[in-house]
Amino acid sequence: MSKGKYILVDGTFVPTEEYRISLPESEAFHFSEKIRAIRSSFPFFKDTLELIKLKLLIYNHPFPEFTDNNGAGLKRQLERTLTKNKHFMGAVLDLTFRFTDETVHFTILSSKLETIGFELNEKGLYAGIFDKIQKSVSTLSSLSLGSEIYWNIARSHLRNASVDHFFLINTLDQISEIPGSNIYLIKGSSVRGVCSDQGAYIDITQPLMLDIFEELNLEYSEFEGITVTDVQEADEVLLVNAIEGTQWIIGFEGKRFFNNTIRKINEVFKQRIAN
């Protein structure tokens, strides 16, 4: 991804290379949300807006400028950012809210993508187990607010690893997620996921995925959890999030996986997004 030349700061464009945050801003509570743009559309915009409302509610900082009128104000600022940076095809927008002195500040930065839509990765990814820490169940563990610290720690260890991603482990010694993505194991016509009761992050794509599984006559379950043995016995391993779409894992601890069903899932995923 290549970052845009301009970042939108509280409604005003600033050259990205010149943008700096003050000391009070660096110490302020903040959260970020990524939004995918495909040409002039924002897939999962409604779901992302509801997530933003929830996070603002958690921080007790309403921001009607973005959340009222079905997010019309937010969509307008996203469109301005894409136009200013001439990102007219595929892009990711990083929206950050900071809370200082009872005031909500925001920035929007767009980054250009090489691909326009949600394309399945042709080169499979390799995954390993991250066992340095365990992710506990909490009221925030299903949100990025309660998950990002675990993601950041795991990602920092990728520099010395021979894999592309780490599976995070919960306090039950079960797999909860890969940073930023939901995991689905496919075996025959069955799909297994992980629920929030097991500390899993729940991406906004989940309702769509459940509909896709039903359309393809795949039986879905999530209450048993996922163990390392379950991964080793799976036919296919699928990762999904609202920014990258569907991705497939090709290898885990010497086991190799197919992507036959994943390709079918990806095609329906793209069709649903296009509609």
PDB file of C-alpha atoms in Angstrom:
ATOM      1  CA  MET A   1       0.000   0.000   0.000  1.00  0.00           C
ATOM      2  CA  SER A   2       1.147   3.530  -0.739  1.00  0.00           C
ATOM      3  CA  LYS A   3      -0.043   6.292   1.596  1.00  0.00           C
ATOM      4  CA  GLY A   4      -1.781   9.346   0.181  1.00  0.00           C
ATOM      5  CA  LYS A   5       0.047  12.654   0.023  1.00  0.00           C
ATOM      6  CA  TYR A   6      -2.589  14.320   2.200  1.00  0.00           C
ATOM      7  CA  ILE A   7      -4.188  13.449   5.515  1.00  0.00           C
ATOM      8  CA  LEU A   8      -7.503  14.960   6.600  1.00  0.00           C
ATOM      9  CA  VAL A   9      -7.183  16.497  10.072  1.00  0.00           C
ATOM     10  CA  ASP A  10     -10.430  17.756  11.637  1.00  0.00           C
ATOM     11  CA  GLY A  11     -11.735  18.584   8.169  1.00  0.00           C
ATOM     12  CA  THR A  12      -8.579  20.255   6.830  1.00  0.00           C
ATOM     13  CA  PHE A  13      -6.016  18.629   4.554  1.00  0.00           C
ATOM     14  CA  VAL A  14      -2.402  18.557   5.692  1.00  0.00           C
ATOM     15  CA  PRO A  15       0.541  17.097   3.730  1.00  0.00           C
ATOM     16  CA  THR A  16       1.093  13.638   5.177  1.00  0.00           C
ATOM     17  CA  GLU A  17       4.842  14.180   5.550  1.00  0.00           C
ATOM     18  CA  GLU A  18       4.220  17.336   7.601  1.00  0.00           C
ATOM     19  CA  TYR A  19       1.543  15.953   9.920  1.00  0.00           C
ATOM     20  CA  ARG A  20       2.535  15.766  13.576  1.00  0.00           C
ATOM     21  CA  ILE A  21       0.561  15.148  16.753  1.00  0.00           C
ATOM     22  CA  SER A  22       1.050  17.202  19.884  1.00  0.00           C
ATOM     23  CA  LEU A  23       2.068  15.820  23.272  1.00  0.00           C
ATOM     24  CA  PRO A  24      -1.527  16.075  24.632  1.00  0.00           C
ATOM     25  CA  GLU A  25      -2.757  14.217  21.537  1.00  0.00           C
ATOM     26  CA  SER A  26      -0.151  11.484  21.988  1.00  0.00           C
ATOM     27  CA  GLU A  27      -1.353  10.972  25.567  1.00  0.00           C
ATOM     28  CA  ALA A  28      -5.048  11.063  24.686  1.00  0.00           C
ATOM     29  CA  PHE A  29      -7.379   8.080  24.519  1.00  0.00           C
ATOM     30  CA  HIS A  30      -7.910   7.113  20.912  1.00  0.00           C
ATOM     31  CA  PHE A  31      -9.095   4.354  18.619  1.00  0.00           C
ATOM     32  CA  SER A  32      -8.830   3.671  14.914  1.00  0.00           C
ATOM     33  CA  GLU A  33     -10.994   1.952  12.355  1.00  0.00           C
ATOM     34  CA  LYS A  34     -10.076   0.834   8.845  1.00  0.00           C
ATOM     35  CA  ILE A  35     -12.549   1.199   5.988  1.00  0.00           C
ATOM     36  CA  ARG A  36     -12.142  -0.451   2.582  1.00  0.00           C
ATOM     37  CA  ALA A  37     -12.949   1.551  -0.552  1.00  0.00           C
ATOM     38  CA  ILE A  38     -13.670  -0.059  -3.917  1.00  0.00           C
ATOM     39  CA  ARG A  39     -14.019   2.666  -6.521  1.00  0.00           C
ATOM     40  CA  SER A  40     -16.822   4.852  -5.151  1.00  0.00           C
ATOM     41  CA  SER A  41     -18.274   2.346  -2.698  1.00  0.00           C
ATOM     42  CA  PHE A  42     -17.469   1.442   0.897  1.00  0.00           C
ATOM     43  CA  PRO A  43     -18.232  -2.232   1.573  1.00  0.00           C
ATOM     44  CA  PHE A  44     -19.427  -2.879   5.127  1.00  0.00           C
ATOM     45  CA  PHE A  45     -19.912   0.871   5.698  1.00  0.00           C
ATOM     46  CA  LYS A  46     -23.129   0.412   7.665  1.00  0.00           C
ATOM     47  CA  ASP A  47     -21.557  -2.242   9.893  1.00  0.00           C
ATOM     48  CA  THR A  48     -18.435  -0.129  10.422  1.00  0.00           C
ATOM     49  CA  LEU A  49     -20.581   2.870  11.346  1.00  0.00           C
ATOM     50  CA  GLU A  50     -22.366   0.836  14.025  1.00  0.00           C
ATOM     51  CA  LEU A  51     -18.981  -0.286  15.353  1.00  0.00           C
ATOM     52  CA  ILE A  52     -17.785   3.319  15.512  1.00  0.00           C
ATOM     53  CA  LYS A  53     -20.956   4.314  17.388  1.00  0.00           C
ATOM     54  CA  LEU A  54     -20.340   1.528  19.896  1.00  0.00           C
ATOM     55  CA  LYS A  55     -16.732   2.543  20.486  1.00  0.00           C
ATOM     56  CA  LEU A  56     -17.697   6.210  20.904  1.00  0.00           C
ATOM     57  CA  LEU A  57     -20.329   5.096  23.408  1.00  0.00           C
ATOM     58  CA  ILE A  58     -17.737   3.063  25.323  1.00  0.00           C
ATOM     59  CA  TYR A  59     -15.507   6.134  25.548  1.00  0.00           C
ATOM     60  CA  ASN A  60     -18.541   8.326  26.388  1.00  0.00           C
ATOM     61  CA  HIS A  61     -17.797  10.722  23.515  1.00  0.00           C
ATOM     62  CA  PRO A  62     -20.685  11.123  21.047  1.00  0.00           C
ATOM     63  CA  PHE A  63     -19.728  12.503  17.643  1.00  0.00           C
ATOM     64  CA  PRO A  64     -22.958  13.272  15.746  1.00  0.00           C
ATOM     65  CA  GLU A  65     -21.002  14.975  12.955  1.00  0.00           C
ATOM     66  CA  PHE A  66     -20.138  11.492  11.711  1.00  0.00           C
ATOM     67  CA  THR A  67     -22.779   9.220  13.191  1.00  0.00           C
ATOM     68  CA  ASP A  68     -26.059  11.030  12.476  1.00  0.00           C
ATOM     69  CA  ASN A  69     -28.003  10.684   9.196  1.00  0.00           C
ATOM     70  CA  ASN A  70     -26.691   7.174   8.553  1.00  0.00           C
ATOM     71  CA  GLY A  71     -23.109   8.394   8.606  1.00  0.00           C
ATOM     72  CA  ALA A  72     -23.546  10.925   5.793  1.00  0.00           C
ATOM     73  CA  GLY A  73     -20.921  13.240   7.316  1.00  0.00           C
ATOM     74  CA  LEU A  74     -18.389  10.439   7.681  1.00  0.00           C
ATOM     75  CA  LYS A  75     -18.962   9.211   4.139  1.00  0.00           C
ATOM     76  CA  ARG A  76     -18.473  12.737   2.808  1.00  0.00           C
ATOM     77  CA  GLN A  77     -15.097  13.073   4.562  1.00  0.00           C
ATOM     78  CA  LEU A  78     -13.995   9.647   3.309  1.00  0.00           C
ATOM     79  CA  GLU A  79     -14.881  10.653  -0.240  1.00  0.00           C
ATOM     80  CA  ARG A  80     -13.013  13.952   0.122  1.00  0.00           C
ATOM     81  CA  THR A  81      -9.899  12.109   1.266  1.00  0.00           C
ATOM     82  CA  LEU A  82      -9.993   9.674  -1.645  1.00  0.00           C
ATOM     83  CA  THR A  83     -10.509  12.494  -4.150  1.00  0.00           C
ATOM     84  CA  LYS A  84      -7.721  14.652  -2.696  1.00  0.00           C
ATOM     85  CA  ASN A  85      -5.266  11.742  -2.930  1.00  0.00           C
ATOM     86  CA  LYS A  86      -6.607  10.594  -6.318  1.00  0.00           C
ATOM     87  CA  HIS A  87      -7.312   7.126  -4.972  1.00  0.00           C
ATOM     88  CA  PHE A  88     -10.186   6.339  -7.315  1.00  0.00           C
ATOM     89  CA  MET A  89      -9.917   2.539  -7.563  1.00  0.00           C
ATOM     90  CA  GLY A  90      -8.917   0.456  -4.539  1.00  0.00           C
ATOM     91  CA  ALA A  91      -7.900   1.942  -1.198  1.00  0.00           C
ATOM     92  CA  VAL A  92      -7.955   1.550   2.574  1.00  0.00           C
ATOM     93  CA  LEU A  93      -8.851   4.490   4.816  1.00  0.00           C
ATOM     94  CA  ASP A  94      -7.553   4.755   8.376  1.00  0.00           C
ATOM     95  CA  LEU A  95      -9.938   6.761  10.564  1.00  0.00           C
ATOM     96  CA  THR A  96      -8.629   7.751  14.006  1.00  0.00           C
ATOM     97  CA  PHE A  97     -10.523   9.464  16.831  1.00  0.00           C
ATOM     98  CA  ARG A  98      -8.663  11.181  19.691  1.00  0.00           C
ATOM     99  CA  PHE A  99     -10.290  12.577  22.828  1.00  0.00           C
ATOM    100  CA  THR A 100      -8.685  15.650  24.420  1.00  0.00           C
ATOM    101  CA  ASP A 101     -10.333  18.115  26.827  1.00  0.00           C
ATOM    102  CA  GLU A 102     -13.831  16.793  26.092  1.00  0.00           C
ATOM    103  CA  THR A 103     -13.198  17.374  22.395  1.00  0.00           C
ATOM    104  CA  VAL A 104     -13.196  14.735  19.670  1.00  0.00           C
ATOM    105  CA  HIS A 105     -10.529  15.109  16.988  1.00  0.00           C
ATOM    106  CA  PHE A 106     -10.282  12.944  13.893  1.00  0.00           C
ATOM    107  CA  THR A 107      -7.873  12.125  11.097  1.00  0.00           C
ATOM    108  CA  ILE A 108      -8.427  10.193   7.874  1.00  0.00           C
ATOM    109  CA  LEU A 109      -5.544   8.768   5.863  1.00  0.00           C
ATOM    110  CA  SER A 110      -6.019   6.828   2.629  1.00  0.00           C
ATOM    111  CA  SER A 111      -3.615   4.256   1.198  1.00  0.00           C
ATOM    112  CA  LYS A 112      -3.785   2.980  -2.362  1.00  0.00           C
ATOM    113  CA  LEU A 113      -4.127  -0.750  -2.974  1.00  0.00           C
ATOM    114  CA  GLU A 114      -2.721  -2.624  -5.949  1.00  0.00           C
ATOM    115  CA  THR A 115      -5.937  -4.605  -6.309  1.00  0.00           C
ATOM    116  CA  ILE A 116      -9.331  -2.989  -6.763  1.00  0.00           C
ATOM    117  CA  GLY A 117     -11.690  -5.554  -5.263  1.00  0.00           C
ATOM    118  CA  PHE A 118     -11.525  -8.519  -2.907  1.00  0.00           C
ATOM    119  CA  GLU A 119      -9.235 -11.015  -4.618  1.00  0.00           C
ATOM    120  CA  LEU A 120      -8.274 -14.333  -3.062  1.00  0.00           C
ATOM    121  CA  ASN A 121      -4.539 -14.596  -2.432  1.00  0.00           C
ATOM    122  CA  GLU A 122      -3.074 -16.921  -5.045  1.00  0.00           C
ATOM    123  CA  LYS A 123      -0.052 -17.655  -2.898  1.00  0.00           C
ATOM    124  CA  GLY A 124      -1.118 -19.441   0.264  1.00  0.00           C
ATOM    125  CA  LEU A 125      -0.068 -18.138   3.661  1.00  0.00           C
ATOM    126  CA  TYR A 126       1.798 -20.019   6.379  1.00  0.00           C
ATOM    127  CA  ALA A 127       0.650 -19.880   9.995  1.00  0.00           C
ATOM    128  CA  GLY A 128       2.118 -20.824  13.345  1.00  0.00           C
ATOM    129  CA  ILE A 129       1.116 -20.795  17.003  1.00  0.00           C
ATOM    130  CA  PHE A 130       1.900 -17.783  19.192  1.00  0.00           C
ATOM    131  CA  ASP A 131       2.209 -19.129  22.722  1.00  0.00           C
ATOM    132  CA  LYS A 132       4.007 -16.260  24.474  1.00  0.00           C
ATOM    133  CA  ILE A 133       0.736 -14.937  25.899  1.00  0.00           C
ATOM    134  CA  GLN A 134      -2.858 -16.140  26.085  1.00  0.00           C
ATOM    135  CA  LYS A 135      -5.839 -14.004  25.178  1.00  0.00           C
ATOM    136  CA  SER A 136      -8.378 -13.840  27.989  1.00  0.00           C
ATOM    137  CA  VAL A 137     -12.147 -13.471  27.705  1.00  0.00           C
ATOM    138  CA  SER A 138     -13.480 -10.026  28.595  1.00  0.00           C
ATOM    139  CA  THR A 139     -16.312  -7.672  27.712  1.00  0.00           C
ATOM    140  CA  LEU A 140     -14.003  -6.130  25.084  1.00  0.00           C
ATOM    141  CA  SER A 141     -12.247  -9.218  23.743  1.00  0.00           C
ATOM    142  CA  SER A 142     -14.611  -9.501  20.767  1.00  0.00           C
ATOM    143  CA  LEU A 143     -13.725  -5.936  19.696  1.00  0.00           C
ATOM    144  CA  SER A 144     -10.468  -4.554  18.384  1.00  0.00           C
ATOM    145  CA  LEU A 145     -10.372  -2.383  21.543  1.00  0.00           C
ATOM    146  CA  GLY A 146      -9.743  -5.480  23.639  1.00  0.00           C
ATOM    147  CA  SER A 147      -7.713  -7.381  21.042  1.00  0.00           C
ATOM    148  CA  GLU A 148      -5.172  -5.008  19.517  1.00  0.00           C
ATOM    149  CA  ILE A 149      -2.641  -5.301  22.330  1.00  0.00           C
ATOM    150  CA  TYR A 150      -2.468  -9.067  21.690  1.00  0.00           C
ATOM    151  CA  TRP A 151      -2.290  -8.490  17.924  1.00  0.00           C
ATOM    152  CA  ASN A 152       0.549  -5.997  18.251  1.00  0.00           C
ATOM    153  CA  ILE A 153       2.567  -8.285  20.502  1.00  0.00           C
ATOM    154  CA  ALA A 154       2.092 -11.251  18.161  1.00  0.00           C
ATOM    155  CA  ARG A 155       2.959  -9.207  15.065  1.00  0.00           C
ATOM    156  CA  SER A 156       6.139  -7.948  16.711  1.00  0.00           C
ATOM    157  CA  HIS A 157       7.358 -11.545  16.911  1.00  0.00           C
ATOM    158  CA  LEU A 158       6.776 -12.177  13.202  1.00  0.00           C
ATOM    159  CA  ARG A 159      10.099 -10.472  12.449  1.00  0.00           C
ATOM    160  CA  ASN A 160      11.918 -13.552  13.719  1.00  0.00           C
ATOM    161  CA  ALA A 161       9.428 -16.124  12.452  1.00  0.00           C
ATOM    162  CA  SER A 162       9.218 -18.208   9.294  1.00  0.00           C
ATOM    163  CA  VAL A 163       5.435 -17.810   9.015  1.00  0.00           C
ATOM    164  CA  ASP A 164       3.105 -15.092   7.702  1.00  0.00           C
ATOM    165  CA  HIS A 165       0.639 -15.123  10.603  1.00  0.00           C
ATOM    166  CA  PHE A 166       0.296 -16.366  14.151  1.00  0.00           C
ATOM    167  CA  PHE A 167      -2.733 -18.099  15.638  1.00  0.00           C
ATOM    168  CA  LEU A 168      -3.545 -16.541  19.009  1.00  0.00           C
ATOM    169  CA  ILE A 169      -4.343 -18.860  21.914  1.00  0.00           C
ATOM    170  CA  ASN A 170      -6.972 -18.209  24.598  1.00  0.00           C
ATOM    171  CA  THR A 171      -6.814 -19.236  28.263  1.00  0.00           C
ATOM    172  CA  LEU A 172      -8.478 -22.557  27.366  1.00  0.00           C
ATOM    173  CA  ASP A 173      -5.477 -23.411  25.154  1.00  0.00           C
ATOM    174  CA  GLN A 174      -7.705 -23.055  22.110  1.00  0.00           C
ATOM    175  CA  ILE A 175      -7.170 -20.912  19.021  1.00  0.00           C
ATOM    176  CA  SER A 176      -9.132 -17.653  19.086  1.00  0.00           C
ATOM    177  CA  GLU A 177      -8.107 -15.751  15.955  1.00  0.00           C
ATOM    178  CA  ILE A 178      -5.347 -14.480  13.727  1.00  0.00           C
ATOM    179  CA  PRO A 179      -4.692 -10.754  14.354  1.00  0.00           C
ATOM    180  CA  GLY A 180      -7.464  -8.762  12.685  1.00  0.00           C
ATOM    181  CA  SER A 181      -9.141 -11.800  11.133  1.00  0.00           C
ATOM    182  CA  ASN A 182     -11.637 -14.536  11.928  1.00  0.00           C
ATOM    183  CA  ILE A 183     -10.634 -18.175  11.402  1.00  0.00           C
ATOM    184  CA  TYR A 184     -12.814 -20.814   9.764  1.00  0.00           C
ATOM    185  CA  LEU A 185     -11.820 -24.469   9.466  1.00  0.00           C
ATOM    186  CA  ILE A 186     -13.372 -26.420   6.607  1.00  0.00           C
ATOM    187  CA  LYS A 187     -13.662 -30.182   6.635  1.00  0.00           C
ATOM    188  CA  GLY A 188     -15.918 -31.746   4.062  1.00  0.00           C
ATOM    189  CA  SER A 189     -19.206 -29.836   4.211  1.00  0.00           C
ATOM    190  CA  SER A 190     -18.620 -28.577   7.757  1.00  0.00           C
ATOM    191  CA  VAL A 191     -17.196 -25.227   8.866  1.00  0.00           C
ATOM    192  CA  ARG A 192     -15.981 -24.490  12.375  1.00  0.00           C
ATOM    193  CA  GLY A 193     -15.405 -21.016  13.816  1.00  0.00           C
ATOM    194  CA  VAL A 194     -14.821 -19.466  17.230  1.00  0.00           C
ATOM    195  CA  CYS A 195     -17.368 -17.521  19.292  1.00  0.00           C
ATOM    196  CA  SER A 196     -16.962 -14.478  21.522  1.00  0.00           C
ATOM    197  CA  ASP A 197     -17.473 -16.643  24.631  1.00  0.00           C
ATOM    198  CA  GLN A 198     -14.046 -18.093  23.869  1.00  0.00           C
ATOM    199  CA  GLY A 199     -12.438 -14.645  23.694  1.00  0.00           C
ATOM    200  CA  ALA A 200     -12.476 -14.438  19.922  1.00  0.00           C
ATOM    201  CA  TYR A 201     -12.420 -11.165  18.021  1.00  0.00           C
ATOM    202  CA  ILE A 202     -15.590 -10.951  15.914  1.00  0.00           C
ATOM    203  CA  ASP A 203     -15.085  -9.227  12.579  1.00  0.00           C
ATOM    204  CA  ILE A 204     -18.008  -7.366  10.981  1.00  0.00           C
ATOM    205  CA  THR A 205     -17.914  -9.836   8.092  1.00  0.00           C
ATOM    206  CA  GLN A 206     -19.263 -12.650  10.262  1.00  0.00           C
ATOM    207  CA  PRO A 207     -22.996 -12.223   9.438  1.00  0.00           C
ATOM    208  CA  LEU A 208     -22.154 -12.271   5.726  1.00  0.00           C
ATOM    209  CA  MET A 209     -20.001 -15.368   6.142  1.00  0.00           C
ATOM    210  CA  LEU A 210     -22.797 -17.230   7.914  1.00  0.00           C
ATOM    211  CA  ASP A 211     -25.124 -16.401   5.012  1.00  0.00           C
ATOM    212  CA  ILE A 212     -22.528 -17.629   2.516  1.00  0.00           C
ATOM    213  CA  PHE A 213     -22.051 -20.896   4.386  1.00  0.00           C
ATOM    214  CA  GLU A 214     -25.806 -21.457   4.305  1.00  0.00           C
ATOM    215  CA  GLU A 215     -25.992 -20.655   0.585  1.00  0.00           C
ATOM    216  CA  LEU A 216     -23.247 -23.182  -0.148  1.00  0.00           C
ATOM    217  CA  ASN A 217     -24.868 -25.822   2.098  1.00  0.00           C
ATOM    218  CA  LEU A 218     -22.007 -25.759   4.559  1.00  0.00           C
ATOM    219  CA  GLU A 219     -22.874 -26.631   8.154  1.00  0.00           C
ATOM    220  CA  TYR A 220     -21.438 -24.076  10.576  1.00  0.00           C
ATOM    221  CA  SER A 221     -20.628 -24.509  14.284  1.00  0.00           C
ATOM    222  CA  GLU A 222     -18.592 -22.440  16.743  1.00  0.00           C
ATOM    223  CA  PHE A 223     -19.299 -23.505  20.304  1.00  0.00           C
ATOM    224  CA  GLU A 224     -16.724 -26.316  20.597  1.00  0.00           C
ATOM    225  CA  GLY A 225     -13.787 -24.012  19.945  1.00  0.00           C
ATOM    226  CA  ILE A 226     -10.758 -24.789  17.781  1.00  0.00           C
ATOM    227  CA  THR A 227      -7.740 -26.747  18.957  1.00  0.00           C
ATOM    228  CA  VAL A 228      -4.378 -27.242  17.301  1.00  0.00           C
ATOM    229  CA  THR A 229      -5.466 -30.784  16.479  1.00  0.00           C
ATOM    230  CA  ASP A 230      -8.593 -29.436  14.765  1.00  0.00           C
ATOM    231  CA  VAL A 231      -6.409 -27.279  12.514  1.00  0.00           C
ATOM    232  CA  GLN A 232      -4.180 -30.219  11.651  1.00  0.00           C
ATOM    233  CA  GLU A 233      -7.208 -32.329  10.738  1.00  0.00           C
ATOM    234  CA  ALA A 234      -8.916 -29.658   8.603  1.00  0.00           C
ATOM    235  CA  ASP A 235      -9.058 -29.761   4.806  1.00  0.00           C
ATOM    236  CA  GLU A 236      -8.898 -25.982   4.420  1.00  0.00           C
ATOM    237  CA  VAL A 237      -8.210 -22.976   6.655  1.00  0.00           C
ATOM    238  CA  LEU A 238      -9.893 -19.672   5.820  1.00  0.00           C
ATOM    239  CA  LEU A 239      -9.195 -16.175   7.167  1.00  0.00           C
ATOM    240  CA  VAL A 240     -11.702 -13.359   6.701  1.00  0.00           C
ATOM    241  CA  ASN A 241     -11.855  -9.660   7.516  1.00  0.00           C
ATOM    242  CA  ALA A 242     -13.550  -6.582   6.056  1.00  0.00           C
ATOM    243  CA  ILE A 243     -10.350  -5.089   4.644  1.00  0.00           C
ATOM    244  CA  GLU A 244      -8.622  -8.014   2.915  1.00  0.00           C
ATOM    245  CA  GLY A 245     -11.666 -10.200   2.343  1.00  0.00           C
ATOM    246  CA  THR A 246     -10.967 -13.928   2.198  1.00  0.00           C
ATOM    247  CA  GLN A 247      -7.478 -15.421   2.482  1.00  0.00           C
ATOM    248  CA  TRP A 248      -6.373 -19.020   2.611  1.00  0.00           C
ATOM    249  CA  ILE A 249      -3.749 -20.709   4.720  1.00  0.00           C
ATOM    250  CA  ILE A 250      -1.647 -23.238   2.836  1.00  0.00           C
ATOM    251  CA  GLY A 251       0.550 -24.516   5.638  1.00  0.00           C
ATOM    252  CA  PHE A 252       0.646 -25.077   9.383  1.00  0.00           C
ATOM    253  CA  GLU A 253       3.291 -27.139  11.214  1.00  0.00           C
ATOM    254  CA  GLY A 254       4.042 -29.315   8.210  1.00  0.00           C
ATOM    255  CA  LYS A 255       0.393 -29.762   7.171  1.00  0.00           C
ATOM    256  CA  ARG A 256      -0.694 -28.481   3.748  1.00  0.00           C
ATOM    257  CA  PHE A 257      -4.218 -27.322   2.990  1.00  0.00           C
ATOM    258  CA  PHE A 258      -6.369 -27.033  -0.132  1.00  0.00           C
ATOM    259  CA  ASN A 259      -8.515 -24.064  -1.184  1.00  0.00           C
ATOM    260  CA  ASN A 260     -11.261 -25.684  -3.276  1.00  0.00           C
ATOM    261  CA  THR A 261     -14.178 -24.679  -1.039  1.00  0.00           C
ATOM    262  CA  ILE A 262     -12.492 -21.388  -0.182  1.00  0.00           C
ATOM    263  CA  ARG A 263     -12.508 -20.422  -3.867  1.00  0.00           C
ATOM    264  CA  LYS A 264     -16.260 -20.994  -3.988  1.00  0.00           C
ATOM    265  CA  ILE A 265     -16.716 -18.973  -0.808  1.00  0.00           C
ATOM    266  CA  ASN A 266     -14.625 -16.142  -2.240  1.00  0.00           C
ATOM    267  CA  GLU A 267     -16.702 -15.970  -5.409  1.00  0.00           C
ATOM    268  CA  VAL A 268     -19.926 -15.634  -3.432  1.00  0.00           C
ATOM    269  CA  PHE A 269     -18.241 -13.109  -1.118  1.00  0.00           C
ATOM    270  CA  LYS A 270     -17.319 -10.918  -4.101  1.00  0.00           C
ATOM    271  CA  GLN A 271     -20.793 -11.234  -5.597  1.00  0.00           C
ATOM    272  CA  ARG A 272     -22.448 -10.194  -2.353  1.00  0.00           C
ATOM    273  CA  ILE A 273     -20.148  -7.183  -2.016  1.00  0.00           C
ATOM    274  CA  ALA A 274     -20.810  -6.137  -5.609  1.00  0.00           C
ATOM    275  CA  ASN A 275     -24.537  -6.170  -4.974  1.00  0.00           C
TER     276      ASN A 275
END
